[in-house]
Short mmCIF file of C-alpha atoms in Angstrom, two decimals:
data_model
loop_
_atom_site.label_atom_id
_atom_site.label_comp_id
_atom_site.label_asym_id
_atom_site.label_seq_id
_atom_site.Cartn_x
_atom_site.Cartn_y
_atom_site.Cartn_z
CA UNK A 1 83.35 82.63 111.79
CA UNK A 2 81.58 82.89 108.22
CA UNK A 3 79.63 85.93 108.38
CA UNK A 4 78.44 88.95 110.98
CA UNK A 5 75.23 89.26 112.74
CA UNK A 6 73.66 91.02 110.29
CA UNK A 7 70.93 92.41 112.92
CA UNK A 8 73.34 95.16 114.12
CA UNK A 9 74.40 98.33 112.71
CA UNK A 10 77.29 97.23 109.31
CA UNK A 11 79.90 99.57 108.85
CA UNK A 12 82.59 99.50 106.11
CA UNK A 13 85.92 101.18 106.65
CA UNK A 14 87.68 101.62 103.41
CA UNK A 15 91.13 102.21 103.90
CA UNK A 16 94.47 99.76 105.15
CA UNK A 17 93.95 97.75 108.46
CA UNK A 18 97.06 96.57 110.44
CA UNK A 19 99.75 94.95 109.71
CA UNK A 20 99.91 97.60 106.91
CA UNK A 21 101.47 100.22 109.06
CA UNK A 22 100.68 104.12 109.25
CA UNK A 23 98.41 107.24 110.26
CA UNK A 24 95.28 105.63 108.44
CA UNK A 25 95.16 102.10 109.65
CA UNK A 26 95.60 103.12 113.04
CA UNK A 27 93.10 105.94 113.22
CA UNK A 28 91.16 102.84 111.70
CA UNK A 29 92.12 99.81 114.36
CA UNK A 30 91.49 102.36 116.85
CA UNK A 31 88.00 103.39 115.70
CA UNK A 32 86.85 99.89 115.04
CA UNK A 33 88.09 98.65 118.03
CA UNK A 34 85.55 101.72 120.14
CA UNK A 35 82.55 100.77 117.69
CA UNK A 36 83.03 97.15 118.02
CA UNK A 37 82.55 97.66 122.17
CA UNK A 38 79.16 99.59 120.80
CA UNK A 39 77.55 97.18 119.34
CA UNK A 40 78.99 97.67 115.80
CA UNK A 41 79.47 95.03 113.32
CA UNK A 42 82.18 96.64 111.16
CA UNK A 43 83.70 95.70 107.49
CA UNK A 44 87.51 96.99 106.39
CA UNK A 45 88.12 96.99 102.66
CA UNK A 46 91.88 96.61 102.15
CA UNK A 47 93.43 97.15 99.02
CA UNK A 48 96.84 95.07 99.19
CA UNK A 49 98.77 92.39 97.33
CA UNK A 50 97.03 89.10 97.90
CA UNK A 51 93.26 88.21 98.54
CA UNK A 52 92.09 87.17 101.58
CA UNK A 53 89.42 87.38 104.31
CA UNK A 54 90.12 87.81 108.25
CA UNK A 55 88.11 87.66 111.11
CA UNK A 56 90.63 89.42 113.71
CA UNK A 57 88.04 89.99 116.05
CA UNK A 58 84.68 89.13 117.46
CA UNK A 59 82.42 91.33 114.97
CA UNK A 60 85.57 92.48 112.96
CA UNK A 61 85.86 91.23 108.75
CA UNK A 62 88.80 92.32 107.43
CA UNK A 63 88.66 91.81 103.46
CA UNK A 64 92.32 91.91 101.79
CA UNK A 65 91.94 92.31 98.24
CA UNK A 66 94.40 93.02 95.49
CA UNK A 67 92.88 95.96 92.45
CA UNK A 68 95.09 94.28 90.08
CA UNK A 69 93.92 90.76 90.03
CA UNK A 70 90.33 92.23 89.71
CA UNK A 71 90.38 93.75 86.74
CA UNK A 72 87.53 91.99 84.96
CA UNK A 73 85.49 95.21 87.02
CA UNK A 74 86.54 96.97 84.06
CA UNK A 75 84.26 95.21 81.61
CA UNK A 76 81.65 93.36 83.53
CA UNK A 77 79.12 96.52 83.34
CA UNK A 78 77.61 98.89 80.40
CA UNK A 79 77.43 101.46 82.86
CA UNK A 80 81.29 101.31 83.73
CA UNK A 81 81.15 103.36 80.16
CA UNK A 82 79.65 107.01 81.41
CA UNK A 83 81.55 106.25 84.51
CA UNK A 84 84.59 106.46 82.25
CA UNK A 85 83.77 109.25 79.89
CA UNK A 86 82.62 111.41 82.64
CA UNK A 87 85.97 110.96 84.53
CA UNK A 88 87.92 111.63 81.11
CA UNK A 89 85.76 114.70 80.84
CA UNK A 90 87.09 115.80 83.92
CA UNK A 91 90.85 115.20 82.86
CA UNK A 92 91.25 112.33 85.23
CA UNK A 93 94.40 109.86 84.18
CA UNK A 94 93.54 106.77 82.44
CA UNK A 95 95.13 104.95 85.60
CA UNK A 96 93.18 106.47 88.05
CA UNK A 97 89.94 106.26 86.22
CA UNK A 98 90.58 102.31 86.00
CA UNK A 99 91.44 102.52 89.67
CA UNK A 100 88.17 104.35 90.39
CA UNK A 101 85.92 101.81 88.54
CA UNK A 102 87.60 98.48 90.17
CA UNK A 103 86.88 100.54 93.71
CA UNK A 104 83.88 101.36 92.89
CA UNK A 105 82.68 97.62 91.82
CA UNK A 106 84.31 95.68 94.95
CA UNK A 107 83.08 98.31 97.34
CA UNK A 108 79.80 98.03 96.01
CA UNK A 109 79.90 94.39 96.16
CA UNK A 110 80.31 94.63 99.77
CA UNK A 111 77.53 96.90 100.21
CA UNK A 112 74.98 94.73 98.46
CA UNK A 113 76.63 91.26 100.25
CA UNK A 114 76.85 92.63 103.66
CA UNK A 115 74.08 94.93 104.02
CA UNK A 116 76.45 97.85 104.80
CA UNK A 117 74.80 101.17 106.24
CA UNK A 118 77.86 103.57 106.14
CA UNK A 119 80.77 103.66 104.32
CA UNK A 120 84.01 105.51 105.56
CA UNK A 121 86.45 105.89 103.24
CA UNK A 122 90.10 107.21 103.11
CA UNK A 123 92.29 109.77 101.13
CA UNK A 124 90.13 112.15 98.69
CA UNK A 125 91.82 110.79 95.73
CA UNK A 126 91.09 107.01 96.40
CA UNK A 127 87.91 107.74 97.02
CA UNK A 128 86.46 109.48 93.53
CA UNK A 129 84.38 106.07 93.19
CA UNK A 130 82.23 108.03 96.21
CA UNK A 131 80.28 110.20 93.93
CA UNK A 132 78.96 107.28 92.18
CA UNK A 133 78.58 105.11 95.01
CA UNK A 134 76.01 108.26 96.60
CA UNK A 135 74.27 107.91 93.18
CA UNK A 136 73.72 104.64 93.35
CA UNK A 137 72.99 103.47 97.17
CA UNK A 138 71.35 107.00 98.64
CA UNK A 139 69.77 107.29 100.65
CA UNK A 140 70.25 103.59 102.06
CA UNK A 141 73.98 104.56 102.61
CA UNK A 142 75.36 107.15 104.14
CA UNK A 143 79.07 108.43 103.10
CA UNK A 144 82.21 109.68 105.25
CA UNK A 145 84.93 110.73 103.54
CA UNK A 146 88.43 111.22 106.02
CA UNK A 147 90.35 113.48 104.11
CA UNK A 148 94.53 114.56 105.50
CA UNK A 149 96.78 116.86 103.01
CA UNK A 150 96.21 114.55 99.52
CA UNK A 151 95.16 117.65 97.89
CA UNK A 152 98.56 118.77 98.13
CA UNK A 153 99.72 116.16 95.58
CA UNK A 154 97.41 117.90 92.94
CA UNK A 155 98.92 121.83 93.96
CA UNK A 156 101.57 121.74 91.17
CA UNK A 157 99.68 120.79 88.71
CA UNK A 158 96.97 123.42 89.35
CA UNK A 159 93.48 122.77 89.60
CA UNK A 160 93.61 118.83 89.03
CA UNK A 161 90.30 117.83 88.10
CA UNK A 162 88.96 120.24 90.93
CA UNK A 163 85.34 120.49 90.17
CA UNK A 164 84.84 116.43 90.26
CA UNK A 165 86.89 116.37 93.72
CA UNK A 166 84.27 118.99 94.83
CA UNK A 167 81.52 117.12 93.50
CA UNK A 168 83.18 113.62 95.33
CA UNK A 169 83.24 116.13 98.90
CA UNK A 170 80.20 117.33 98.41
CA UNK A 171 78.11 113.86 97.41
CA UNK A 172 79.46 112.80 101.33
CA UNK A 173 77.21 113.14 104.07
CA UNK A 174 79.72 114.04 106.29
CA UNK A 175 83.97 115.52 105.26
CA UNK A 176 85.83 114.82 108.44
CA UNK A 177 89.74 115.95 108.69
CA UNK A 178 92.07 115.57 110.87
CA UNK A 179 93.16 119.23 111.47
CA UNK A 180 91.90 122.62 110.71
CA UNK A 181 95.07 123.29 108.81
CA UNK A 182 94.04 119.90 106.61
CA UNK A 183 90.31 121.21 106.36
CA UNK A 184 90.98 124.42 105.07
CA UNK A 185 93.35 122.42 102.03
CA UNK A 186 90.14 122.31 100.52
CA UNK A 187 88.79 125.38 99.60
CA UNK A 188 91.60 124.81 97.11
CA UNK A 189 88.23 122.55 95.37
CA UNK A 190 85.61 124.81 95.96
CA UNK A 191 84.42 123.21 98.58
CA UNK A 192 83.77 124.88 101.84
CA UNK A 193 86.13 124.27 104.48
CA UNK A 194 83.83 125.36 107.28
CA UNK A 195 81.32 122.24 106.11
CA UNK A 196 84.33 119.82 107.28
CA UNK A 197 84.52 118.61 110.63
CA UNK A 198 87.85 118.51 111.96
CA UNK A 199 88.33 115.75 114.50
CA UNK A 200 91.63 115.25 115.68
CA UNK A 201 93.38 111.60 115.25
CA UNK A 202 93.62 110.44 118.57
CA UNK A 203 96.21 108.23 120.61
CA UNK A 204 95.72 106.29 123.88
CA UNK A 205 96.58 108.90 126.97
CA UNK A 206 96.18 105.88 129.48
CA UNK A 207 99.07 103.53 127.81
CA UNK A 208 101.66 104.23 130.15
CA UNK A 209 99.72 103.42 133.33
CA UNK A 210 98.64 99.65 131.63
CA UNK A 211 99.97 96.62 133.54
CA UNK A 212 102.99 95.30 131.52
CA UNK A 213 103.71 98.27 129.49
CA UNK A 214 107.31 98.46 131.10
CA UNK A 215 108.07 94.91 129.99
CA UNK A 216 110.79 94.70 127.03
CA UNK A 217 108.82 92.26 123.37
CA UNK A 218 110.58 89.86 122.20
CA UNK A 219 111.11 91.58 119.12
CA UNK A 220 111.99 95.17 119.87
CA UNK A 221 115.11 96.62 119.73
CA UNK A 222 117.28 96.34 122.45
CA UNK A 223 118.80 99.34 123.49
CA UNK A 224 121.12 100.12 126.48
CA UNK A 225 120.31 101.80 129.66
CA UNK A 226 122.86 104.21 129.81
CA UNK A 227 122.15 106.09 127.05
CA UNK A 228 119.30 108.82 126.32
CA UNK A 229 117.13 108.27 123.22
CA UNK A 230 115.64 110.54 120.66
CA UNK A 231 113.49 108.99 118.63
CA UNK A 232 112.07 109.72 115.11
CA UNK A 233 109.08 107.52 113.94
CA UNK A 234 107.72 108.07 110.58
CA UNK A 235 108.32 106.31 106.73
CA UNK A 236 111.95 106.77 106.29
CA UNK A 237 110.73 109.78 103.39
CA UNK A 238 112.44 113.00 102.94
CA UNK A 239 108.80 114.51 103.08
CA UNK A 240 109.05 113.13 106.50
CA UNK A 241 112.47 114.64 107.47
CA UNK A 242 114.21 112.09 108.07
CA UNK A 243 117.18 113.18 105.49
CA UNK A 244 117.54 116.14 108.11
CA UNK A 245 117.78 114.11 110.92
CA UNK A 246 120.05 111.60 109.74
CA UNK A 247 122.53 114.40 108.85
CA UNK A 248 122.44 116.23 111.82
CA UNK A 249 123.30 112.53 113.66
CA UNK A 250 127.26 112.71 113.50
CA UNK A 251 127.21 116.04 115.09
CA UNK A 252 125.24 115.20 117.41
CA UNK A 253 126.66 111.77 118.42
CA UNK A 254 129.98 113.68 119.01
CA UNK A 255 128.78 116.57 121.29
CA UNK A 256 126.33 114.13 123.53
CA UNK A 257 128.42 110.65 124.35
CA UNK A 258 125.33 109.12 126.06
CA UNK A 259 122.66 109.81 123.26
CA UNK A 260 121.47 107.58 120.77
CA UNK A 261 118.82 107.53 118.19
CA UNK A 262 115.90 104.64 117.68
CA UNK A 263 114.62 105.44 113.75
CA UNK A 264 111.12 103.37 113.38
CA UNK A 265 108.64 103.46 110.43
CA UNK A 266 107.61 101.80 107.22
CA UNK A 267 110.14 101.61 104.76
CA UNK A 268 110.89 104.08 102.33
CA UNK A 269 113.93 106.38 99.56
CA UNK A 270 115.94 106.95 102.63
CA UNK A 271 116.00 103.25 103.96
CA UNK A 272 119.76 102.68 102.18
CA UNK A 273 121.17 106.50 104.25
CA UNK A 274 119.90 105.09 107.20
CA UNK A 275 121.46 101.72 107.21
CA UNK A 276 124.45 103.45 106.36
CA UNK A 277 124.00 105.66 109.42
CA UNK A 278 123.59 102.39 111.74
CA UNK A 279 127.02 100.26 110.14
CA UNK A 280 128.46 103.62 111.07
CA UNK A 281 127.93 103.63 114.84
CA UNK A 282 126.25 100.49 115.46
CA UNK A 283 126.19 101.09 119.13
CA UNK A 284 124.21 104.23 118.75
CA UNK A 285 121.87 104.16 115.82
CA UNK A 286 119.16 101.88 115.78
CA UNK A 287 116.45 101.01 113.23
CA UNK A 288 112.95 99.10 113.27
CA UNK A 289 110.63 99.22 110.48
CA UNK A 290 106.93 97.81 110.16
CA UNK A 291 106.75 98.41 113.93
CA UNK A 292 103.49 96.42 115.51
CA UNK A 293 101.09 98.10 118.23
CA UNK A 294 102.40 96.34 120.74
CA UNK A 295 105.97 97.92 120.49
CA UNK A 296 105.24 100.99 120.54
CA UNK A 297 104.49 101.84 124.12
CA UNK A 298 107.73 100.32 124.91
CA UNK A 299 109.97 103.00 122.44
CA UNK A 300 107.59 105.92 123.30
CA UNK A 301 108.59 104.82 127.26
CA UNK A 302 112.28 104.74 126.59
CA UNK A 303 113.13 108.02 124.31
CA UNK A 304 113.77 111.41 125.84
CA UNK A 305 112.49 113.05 122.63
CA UNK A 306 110.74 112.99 119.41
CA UNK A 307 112.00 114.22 115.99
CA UNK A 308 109.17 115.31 113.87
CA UNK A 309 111.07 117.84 110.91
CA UNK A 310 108.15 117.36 108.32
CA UNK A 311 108.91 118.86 105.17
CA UNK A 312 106.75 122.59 104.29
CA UNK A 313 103.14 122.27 103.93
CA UNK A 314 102.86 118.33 104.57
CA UNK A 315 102.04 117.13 107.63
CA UNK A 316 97.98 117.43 108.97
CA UNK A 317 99.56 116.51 112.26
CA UNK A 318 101.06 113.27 112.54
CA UNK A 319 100.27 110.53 115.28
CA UNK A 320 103.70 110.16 117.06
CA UNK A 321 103.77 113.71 117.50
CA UNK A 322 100.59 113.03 120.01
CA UNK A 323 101.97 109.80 120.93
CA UNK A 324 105.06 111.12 122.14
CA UNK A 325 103.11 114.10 123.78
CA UNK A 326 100.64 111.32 126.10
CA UNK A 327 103.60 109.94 126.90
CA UNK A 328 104.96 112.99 128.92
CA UNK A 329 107.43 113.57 126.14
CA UNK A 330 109.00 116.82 124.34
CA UNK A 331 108.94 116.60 120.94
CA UNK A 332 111.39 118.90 118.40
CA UNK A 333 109.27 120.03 115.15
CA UNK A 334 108.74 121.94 112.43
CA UNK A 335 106.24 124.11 111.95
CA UNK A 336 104.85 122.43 108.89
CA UNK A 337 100.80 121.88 107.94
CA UNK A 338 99.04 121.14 111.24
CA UNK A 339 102.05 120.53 113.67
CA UNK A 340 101.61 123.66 114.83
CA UNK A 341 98.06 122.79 116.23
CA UNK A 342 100.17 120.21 118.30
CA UNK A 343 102.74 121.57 119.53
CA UNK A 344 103.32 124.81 121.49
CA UNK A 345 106.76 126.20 120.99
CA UNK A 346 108.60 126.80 124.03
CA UNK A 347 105.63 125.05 126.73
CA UNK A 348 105.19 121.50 125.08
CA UNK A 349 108.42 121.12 122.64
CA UNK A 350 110.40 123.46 120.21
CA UNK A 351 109.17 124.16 117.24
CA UNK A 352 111.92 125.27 114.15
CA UNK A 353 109.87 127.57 112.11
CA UNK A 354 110.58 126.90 107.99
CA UNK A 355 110.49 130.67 107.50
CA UNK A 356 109.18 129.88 103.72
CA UNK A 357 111.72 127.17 102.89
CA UNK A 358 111.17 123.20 101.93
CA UNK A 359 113.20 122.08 105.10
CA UNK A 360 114.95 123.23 108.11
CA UNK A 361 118.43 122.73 108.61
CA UNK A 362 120.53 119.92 110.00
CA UNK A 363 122.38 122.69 112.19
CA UNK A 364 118.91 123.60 113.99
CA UNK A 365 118.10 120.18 114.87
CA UNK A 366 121.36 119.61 116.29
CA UNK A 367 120.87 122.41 118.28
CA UNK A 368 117.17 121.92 119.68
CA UNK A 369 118.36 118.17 120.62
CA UNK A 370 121.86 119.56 122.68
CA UNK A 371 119.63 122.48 123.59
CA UNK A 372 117.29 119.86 125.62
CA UNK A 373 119.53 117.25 126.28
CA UNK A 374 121.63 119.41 128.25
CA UNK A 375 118.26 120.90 130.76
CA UNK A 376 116.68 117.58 132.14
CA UNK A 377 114.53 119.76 133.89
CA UNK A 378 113.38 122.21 130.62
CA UNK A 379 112.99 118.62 129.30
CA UNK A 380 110.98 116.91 132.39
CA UNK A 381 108.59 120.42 132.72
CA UNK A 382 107.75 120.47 128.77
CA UNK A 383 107.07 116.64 128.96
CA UNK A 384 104.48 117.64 131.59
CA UNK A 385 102.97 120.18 129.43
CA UNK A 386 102.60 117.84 126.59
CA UNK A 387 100.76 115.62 128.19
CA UNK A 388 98.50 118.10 129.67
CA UNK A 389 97.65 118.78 126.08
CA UNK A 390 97.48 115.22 124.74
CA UNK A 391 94.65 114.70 128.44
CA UNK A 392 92.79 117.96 126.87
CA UNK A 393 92.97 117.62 123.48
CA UNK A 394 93.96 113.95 121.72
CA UNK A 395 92.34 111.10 123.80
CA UNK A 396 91.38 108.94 121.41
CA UNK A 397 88.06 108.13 123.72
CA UNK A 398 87.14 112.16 122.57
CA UNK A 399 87.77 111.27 118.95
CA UNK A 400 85.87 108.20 119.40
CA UNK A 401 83.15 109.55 120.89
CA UNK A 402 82.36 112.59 118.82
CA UNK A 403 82.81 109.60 115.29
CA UNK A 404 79.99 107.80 117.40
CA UNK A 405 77.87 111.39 117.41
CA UNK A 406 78.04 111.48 113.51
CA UNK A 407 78.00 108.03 112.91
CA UNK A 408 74.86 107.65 114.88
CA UNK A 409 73.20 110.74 113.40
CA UNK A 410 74.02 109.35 109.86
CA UNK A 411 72.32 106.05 110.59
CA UNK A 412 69.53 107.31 112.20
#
């Protein structure tokens, strides 16, 4: 298949698409998957290592394409040069501004090439090429921008370049987060929180019930029957907290002979502790990274319990939390960024409240796990609860259907 029927509705999704693992790409597979079954013909600009184009699907291009190897962008326009003076005005880096301007030039290649009607793009700070991209298309384009808790990596630094970041939110036809916690970030700009539309990520509630979902992949981890898993899936990050869960392990492993714990994710600073961990008791830690779709169900089936201690002020939410929680399963948190919109202490899970500080301890952890391991029945009643909430709350057919709302309003 060369090209899309261009006939139909073109949407470009600017952000990673599977394999790349992670909250974005699969808010993104999901979404494109719904709009495909509409009548979509959809576009997802990937920026990765090597260039390539994929047709995954029937009405699905999925263009890989590596920033570095295109940096002729830089100098193949005059007016790349008030793009660059008025992001050096605005104290942007060198790096990003070069950044911006190669974004800006392949996305708008696409546009022109493809005929696209929206654009959707990903992370506030990847997506300064947006203001421009308004100025140049509008109105024949309309702009979503999917912002999470970016604007946190600007915080110690002040206000960086705040006023531009307001202008890139408020050039977008439409801000969409994924919590209210994450919305309200970014007043921090300027920008109104209350003009943001918070649409939770969602996950698929009707997974368990699918024919097959019981049957072990080829290349998941085997673990045995006999013992009781917690599970902790996230990039093996400290902002994550994984460095609290893989201390409070040996403790633990010692008070609970027939638990074990699955740690799955992308790769990451704590990949070395953890492999450590697993040559330690090789019997009862186990580790998966890069894990595909397809896996999932199976690990989300087989643990008792999810580990979610995100680090203070980081997390919009996080997708296992809800996976675990359609699922029927308890998860332990903290009560950091949006978790808290998630999970309801005491009814769905336990939540460990920071109190003000970066992490919790190892200690509580230990204790929330032996405090559930040892009531099945605590364990089986919040498991019900949580997936109660996930029905009410995170079916990824709601979040589909109120993106096919805007997305429709937008076009029309």
């Amino acid at each position: 298949m060369e090209n899309l029927d261009n006939t139909k509705p073109q949407i470009l999704f600017v952000g990673p698409y599977p394999p790349v693992y992670g909250g974005y790409s699969t808010q993104i597979y999901n979404l494109t998957a719904f709009l495909l079954k509409e009548d979509f013909k959809i576009t997802v600009l990937s920026f990765e290592s090597e260039d390539k184009t994929e047709f995954p699907r029937e009405g699905l291009r999925v263009i890989r394409i590596n920033k570095k190897k295109n940096w002729r962008f830089l100098f193949s326009s005059l007016g790349n040069i008030p793009v660059f003076l008025s992001l050096l005005v605005q104290r942007v880096c060198i790096r990003d501004i070069a950044s911006t301007i190669i974004r800006f030039h392949i996305v708008c290649k696409i546009v022109k090439e493809h005929n696209i009607k929206l654009a959707v793009t990903y992370n506030l700070y990847d997506s300064l090429y947006g203001f421009y991209l308004k100025k140049k298309f509008d109105p024949k384009l309309a702009l979503f921008t999917m912002v999470f808790g970016e604007i946190l990596q600007g915080m110690g630094t002040g206000s960086r370049y705040r006023d531009f970041l307001k202008s890139v939110l408020s050039a977008s036809d439409r801000v969409i987060s994924s919590s209210k916690y994450c919305a309200g970030l970014y007043e921090k700009t300027g920008f109104d929180p209350r003009q943001i539309e918070v649409i939770y990520v969602g996950v698929d509630i009707d997974e368990y019930a699918r024919e097959g979902a019981e049957k072990q992949h080829p290349d998941a981890v085997v673990i045995p029957s006999e013992y009781r898993v917690v599970l902790f899936f996230g990039r093996f990050l400290k902002d994550m907290g994984l460095d609290v869960v893989l201390e409070s392990i040996p403790s633990v492993l010692e008070k609970n002979k027939d638990v074990c714990f699955l740690l799955a994710g992308a790769r990451g600073e704590l990949d070395e502790q953890a492999k450590a961990l697993q040559l330690k008791y090789p019997d009862r830690v186990f580790i998966h990274h890069d894990v595909p779709h397809d896996i999932l169900p199976l690990y989300y089936r087989r643990c008792s319990i999810l580990l979610a201690p995100t680090k203070a002020l980081r997390a919009c939410m996080g997708i296992s939390i809800k996976d675990s929680m359609a699922w029927g399963k308890p998860a332990i948190v903290s009560d950091s960024g949006g978790i808290k919109e998630a999970v309801s202490d005491k009814e769905t899970g336990l939540v460990i409240p920071l109190n003000g500080r970066d992490r919790i301890e190892p200690a509580e952890i230990e204790q929330a796990i032996c405090t559930l391991m040892d009531n099945p029945q605590l364990m089986e009643e919040m498991g019900k609860n949580a997936r109660q909430r996930a029905i009410e709350l995170f079916d990824k057919a709601l979040e589909a259907k109120r993106w096919l709302q805007l997305i429709n309003q937008a076009l029309a």
